[in-house]
Amino acid sequence: MWAADQARCTRCGGTLSSRAPHSLQRVLAWWLAGFLAYIPANLYPMLITDTVKSKSASTIVGGVIELVHYHAYFVAGVVFLASVIIPISKFIAIAYVVLSIRFPRKANSHTLLKIHELVEFIGRWSMVDVFVVAILSALVHLGSVADIFPGVAAICFASSVICTMMAAISLDPRLIWDATEDLNQ
């Protein structure tokens, strides 16, 4: 622990900073990379099924529609929630917190902090789709009868999830308090 007025580390001579330098820039860079990876994750096939009769590929939303067609409503809902609703909500939440810090207005810092913590927590569970595709790919190899392979979207989706996790981790939460402190007094 250093004194508030100390500018240099006594051990190594490095510059001390009470806030993570360029935190918002890192958050925005990770956010943008995640958003750009999320677009092809929804356009390209997530899962490719190769059977004796045919070869088919399905996107995330295409898989949800197929599950609804087979009356697997619960599974379709879970996939839609985990693959579409939650990622989009994470993008919106991170953008909202960053914009609230960058352009301060009378805001509830506790609410912003809870949003940030929620995005960090949800990030741990966002890889469910990728794990399902990986498990199916590993388990379903029935020789010449059927094979399941991960599509390009699986890599893009995993990249998007990792980038949004990094965006949430890169944010210095003390910036939330700094931005709202003067306005809420």
mmCIF file of C-alpha atoms in Angstrom:
data_model
loop_
_atom_site.group_PDB
_atom_site.id
_atom_site.type_symbol
_atom_site.label_atom_id
_atom_site.label_comp_id
_atom_site.label_asym_id
_atom_site.label_seq_id
_atom_site.Cartn_x
_atom_site.Cartn_y
_atom_site.Cartn_z
ATOM 1 C CA MET A 1 0.000 0.000 0.000
ATOM 2 C CA TRP A 2 1.430 3.360 -1.048
ATOM 3 C CA ALA A 3 0.685 6.832 0.177
ATOM 4 C CA ALA A 4 -1.760 8.769 -2.021
ATOM 5 C CA ASP A 5 0.835 11.395 -2.952
ATOM 6 C CA GLN A 6 3.559 8.897 -3.905
ATOM 7 C CA ALA A 7 4.153 8.882 -7.679
ATOM 8 C CA ARG A 8 6.918 6.237 -7.959
ATOM 9 C CA CYS A 9 7.420 2.746 -6.590
ATOM 10 C CA THR A 10 10.236 2.709 -4.025
ATOM 11 C CA ARG A 11 11.278 -0.796 -5.062
ATOM 12 C CA CYS A 12 11.401 -0.605 -8.891
ATOM 13 C CA GLY A 13 10.937 3.108 -9.622
ATOM 14 C CA GLY A 14 7.884 2.465 -11.818
ATOM 15 C CA THR A 15 5.075 4.986 -12.098
ATOM 16 C CA LEU A 16 2.172 4.355 -9.721
ATOM 17 C CA SER A 17 -1.394 4.882 -10.836
ATOM 18 C CA SER A 18 -4.539 4.723 -8.753
ATOM 19 C CA ARG A 19 -6.631 3.849 -11.822
ATOM 20 C CA ALA A 20 -5.942 1.386 -14.618
ATOM 21 C CA PRO A 21 -4.569 3.542 -17.435
ATOM 22 C CA HIS A 22 -6.589 3.523 -20.664
ATOM 23 C CA SER A 23 -9.228 1.236 -19.161
ATOM 24 C CA LEU A 24 -12.079 2.584 -21.297
ATOM 25 C CA GLN A 25 -10.033 2.271 -24.488
ATOM 26 C CA ARG A 26 -9.271 -1.379 -23.699
ATOM 27 C CA VAL A 27 -12.926 -2.054 -22.918
ATOM 28 C CA LEU A 28 -14.048 -0.505 -26.202
ATOM 29 C CA ALA A 29 -11.391 -2.392 -28.187
ATOM 30 C CA TRP A 30 -12.458 -5.741 -26.684
ATOM 31 C CA TRP A 31 -16.147 -4.804 -27.086
ATOM 32 C CA LEU A 32 -15.682 -3.952 -30.767
ATOM 33 C CA ALA A 33 -13.687 -7.132 -31.437
ATOM 34 C CA GLY A 34 -16.400 -9.193 -29.731
ATOM 35 C CA PHE A 35 -19.153 -7.459 -31.671
ATOM 36 C CA LEU A 36 -17.345 -7.997 -34.974
ATOM 37 C CA ALA A 37 -16.856 -11.696 -34.146
ATOM 38 C CA TYR A 38 -20.534 -12.043 -33.181
ATOM 39 C CA ILE A 39 -21.716 -11.089 -36.684
ATOM 40 C CA PRO A 40 -20.159 -14.080 -38.524
ATOM 41 C CA ALA A 41 -21.091 -16.277 -35.546
ATOM 42 C CA ASN A 42 -24.707 -15.731 -36.571
ATOM 43 C CA LEU A 43 -24.204 -15.840 -40.335
ATOM 44 C CA TYR A 44 -22.110 -18.985 -40.719
ATOM 45 C CA PRO A 45 -22.934 -22.569 -39.670
ATOM 46 C CA MET A 46 -22.422 -23.485 -36.028
ATOM 47 C CA LEU A 47 -22.844 -27.209 -36.608
ATOM 48 C CA ILE A 48 -22.331 -29.331 -39.719
ATOM 49 C CA THR A 49 -24.017 -32.732 -39.831
ATOM 50 C CA ASP A 50 -22.837 -35.252 -42.397
ATOM 51 C CA THR A 51 -25.003 -38.374 -42.811
ATOM 52 C CA VAL A 52 -25.288 -41.091 -45.414
ATOM 53 C CA LYS A 53 -28.196 -39.277 -47.061
ATOM 54 C CA SER A 54 -27.107 -35.660 -46.861
ATOM 55 C CA LYS A 55 -24.873 -33.018 -45.453
ATOM 56 C CA SER A 56 -26.489 -30.110 -43.624
ATOM 57 C CA ALA A 57 -25.272 -27.043 -41.832
ATOM 58 C CA SER A 58 -27.215 -24.915 -39.387
ATOM 59 C CA THR A 59 -26.675 -21.469 -37.963
ATOM 60 C CA ILE A 60 -27.544 -20.575 -34.375
ATOM 61 C CA VAL A 61 -30.990 -19.222 -35.239
ATOM 62 C CA GLY A 62 -31.494 -22.006 -37.798
ATOM 63 C CA GLY A 63 -30.798 -24.537 -35.041
ATOM 64 C CA VAL A 64 -33.353 -22.838 -32.794
ATOM 65 C CA ILE A 65 -35.952 -22.974 -35.578
ATOM 66 C CA GLU A 66 -35.167 -26.655 -36.159
ATOM 67 C CA LEU A 67 -35.573 -27.402 -32.449
ATOM 68 C CA VAL A 68 -38.952 -25.640 -32.446
ATOM 69 C CA HIS A 69 -39.919 -27.675 -35.515
ATOM 70 C CA TYR A 70 -39.166 -30.867 -33.540
ATOM 71 C CA HIS A 71 -41.207 -29.535 -30.581
ATOM 72 C CA ALA A 72 -38.123 -29.196 -28.345
ATOM 73 C CA TYR A 73 -39.340 -25.841 -27.068
ATOM 74 C CA PHE A 74 -37.370 -25.818 -23.824
ATOM 75 C CA VAL A 75 -34.063 -26.609 -25.523
ATOM 76 C CA ALA A 76 -34.841 -24.076 -28.266
ATOM 77 C CA GLY A 77 -35.528 -21.451 -25.606
ATOM 78 C CA VAL A 78 -32.292 -22.192 -23.762
ATOM 79 C CA VAL A 79 -30.245 -22.052 -26.976
ATOM 80 C CA PHE A 80 -31.944 -18.819 -28.064
ATOM 81 C CA LEU A 81 -31.404 -17.269 -24.638
ATOM 82 C CA ALA A 82 -27.755 -18.340 -24.388
ATOM 83 C CA SER A 83 -26.817 -17.622 -28.007
ATOM 84 C CA VAL A 84 -28.822 -14.536 -28.918
ATOM 85 C CA ILE A 85 -30.461 -12.748 -25.982
ATOM 86 C CA ILE A 86 -27.583 -12.921 -23.480
ATOM 87 C CA PRO A 87 -24.779 -11.928 -25.905
ATOM 88 C CA ILE A 88 -26.779 -8.971 -27.241
ATOM 89 C CA SER A 89 -27.669 -7.961 -23.671
ATOM 90 C CA LYS A 90 -23.979 -8.110 -22.733
ATOM 91 C CA PHE A 91 -23.057 -5.832 -25.646
ATOM 92 C CA ILE A 92 -25.766 -3.348 -24.655
ATOM 93 C CA ALA A 93 -24.840 -3.465 -20.948
ATOM 94 C CA ILE A 94 -21.119 -2.921 -21.538
ATOM 95 C CA ALA A 95 -21.855 -0.056 -23.942
ATOM 96 C CA TYR A 96 -24.249 1.517 -21.422
ATOM 97 C CA VAL A 97 -21.685 1.394 -18.596
ATOM 98 C CA VAL A 98 -18.894 2.780 -20.800
ATOM 99 C CA LEU A 99 -21.093 5.586 -22.134
ATOM 100 C CA SER A 100 -22.231 6.422 -18.594
ATOM 101 C CA ILE A 101 -18.585 6.751 -17.565
ATOM 102 C CA ARG A 102 -17.471 8.617 -20.688
ATOM 103 C CA PHE A 103 -20.419 11.035 -20.735
ATOM 104 C CA PRO A 104 -21.359 11.369 -17.080
ATOM 105 C CA ARG A 105 -24.826 12.389 -16.118
ATOM 106 C CA LYS A 106 -26.779 11.974 -12.941
ATOM 107 C CA ALA A 107 -26.596 8.206 -12.631
ATOM 108 C CA ASN A 108 -26.814 5.653 -9.900
ATOM 109 C CA SER A 109 -23.283 4.326 -9.465
ATOM 110 C CA HIS A 110 -24.589 1.286 -7.584
ATOM 111 C CA THR A 111 -26.740 0.315 -10.578
ATOM 112 C CA LEU A 112 -23.826 0.739 -12.992
ATOM 113 C CA LEU A 113 -21.617 -1.379 -10.735
ATOM 114 C CA LYS A 114 -24.275 -4.123 -10.501
ATOM 115 C CA ILE A 115 -24.619 -4.137 -14.302
ATOM 116 C CA HIS A 116 -20.838 -4.502 -14.612
ATOM 117 C CA GLU A 117 -20.743 -7.319 -12.040
ATOM 118 C CA LEU A 118 -23.629 -9.106 -13.781
ATOM 119 C CA VAL A 119 -21.849 -8.971 -17.142
ATOM 120 C CA GLU A 120 -18.699 -10.369 -15.521
ATOM 121 C CA PHE A 121 -20.675 -13.182 -13.876
ATOM 122 C CA ILE A 122 -22.641 -14.117 -17.007
ATOM 123 C CA GLY A 123 -19.419 -14.200 -19.022
ATOM 124 C CA ARG A 124 -18.399 -17.400 -17.259
ATOM 125 C CA TRP A 125 -21.511 -19.188 -18.496
ATOM 126 C CA SER A 126 -21.560 -17.884 -22.056
ATOM 127 C CA MET A 127 -19.541 -20.717 -23.568
ATOM 128 C CA VAL A 128 -22.324 -23.288 -23.159
ATOM 129 C CA ASP A 129 -23.051 -23.374 -26.909
ATOM 130 C CA VAL A 130 -19.426 -23.911 -27.804
ATOM 131 C CA PHE A 131 -19.109 -26.726 -25.257
ATOM 132 C CA VAL A 132 -22.245 -28.434 -26.640
ATOM 133 C CA VAL A 133 -20.862 -28.277 -30.183
ATOM 134 C CA ALA A 134 -17.484 -29.571 -28.983
ATOM 135 C CA ILE A 135 -19.077 -32.464 -27.078
ATOM 136 C CA LEU A 136 -21.341 -33.394 -29.999
ATOM 137 C CA SER A 137 -18.377 -33.253 -32.378
ATOM 138 C CA ALA A 138 -16.347 -35.502 -30.108
ATOM 139 C CA LEU A 139 -19.104 -38.020 -29.390
ATOM 140 C CA VAL A 140 -20.979 -38.343 -32.681
ATOM 141 C CA HIS A 141 -18.683 -40.142 -35.083
ATOM 142 C CA LEU A 142 -20.620 -43.128 -36.333
ATOM 143 C CA GLY A 143 -18.157 -44.139 -39.000
ATOM 144 C CA SER A 144 -19.725 -43.962 -42.434
ATOM 145 C CA VAL A 145 -23.263 -43.354 -41.042
ATOM 146 C CA ALA A 146 -23.025 -39.881 -39.484
ATOM 147 C CA ASP A 147 -20.525 -37.277 -38.339
ATOM 148 C CA ILE A 148 -20.943 -33.900 -36.657
ATOM 149 C CA PHE A 149 -18.387 -31.142 -37.076
ATOM 150 C CA PRO A 150 -18.161 -27.663 -35.580
ATOM 151 C CA GLY A 151 -18.690 -24.879 -38.081
ATOM 152 C CA VAL A 152 -16.862 -21.576 -38.490
ATOM 153 C CA ALA A 153 -19.502 -19.925 -36.294
ATOM 154 C CA ALA A 154 -18.334 -21.947 -33.285
ATOM 155 C CA ILE A 155 -14.917 -20.293 -33.454
ATOM 156 C CA CYS A 156 -16.454 -16.861 -34.054
ATOM 157 C CA PHE A 157 -18.910 -17.302 -31.186
ATOM 158 C CA ALA A 158 -16.166 -18.452 -28.801
ATOM 159 C CA SER A 159 -14.054 -15.456 -29.859
ATOM 160 C CA SER A 160 -16.988 -13.125 -29.260
ATOM 161 C CA VAL A 161 -17.590 -14.547 -25.788
ATOM 162 C CA ILE A 162 -13.911 -14.278 -24.862
ATOM 163 C CA CYS A 163 -13.761 -10.680 -26.121
ATOM 164 C CA THR A 164 -16.832 -9.614 -24.125
ATOM 165 C CA MET A 165 -15.379 -11.310 -21.045
ATOM 166 C CA MET A 166 -12.141 -9.399 -21.580
ATOM 167 C CA ALA A 167 -14.107 -6.168 -22.069
ATOM 168 C CA ALA A 168 -15.835 -6.642 -18.719
ATOM 169 C CA ILE A 169 -12.592 -7.588 -16.968
ATOM 170 C CA SER A 170 -10.722 -4.621 -18.504
ATOM 171 C CA LEU A 171 -13.068 -2.070 -16.982
ATOM 172 C CA ASP A 172 -11.693 -0.466 -13.830
ATOM 173 C CA PRO A 173 -14.857 -0.253 -11.678
ATOM 174 C CA ARG A 174 -13.434 2.710 -9.786
ATOM 175 C CA LEU A 175 -14.084 4.752 -12.935
ATOM 176 C CA ILE A 176 -17.816 4.286 -12.311
ATOM 177 C CA TRP A 177 -17.498 5.957 -8.926
ATOM 178 C CA ASP A 178 -15.227 8.676 -10.331
ATOM 179 C CA ALA A 179 -17.690 9.544 -13.112
ATOM 180 C CA THR A 180 -20.763 9.697 -10.888
ATOM 181 C CA GLU A 181 -19.201 11.062 -7.700
ATOM 182 C CA ASP A 182 -19.263 14.770 -8.582
ATOM 183 C CA LEU A 183 -22.677 14.626 -10.237
ATOM 184 C CA ASN A 184 -24.426 12.892 -7.349
ATOM 185 C CA GLN A 185 -23.305 15.336 -4.658
#
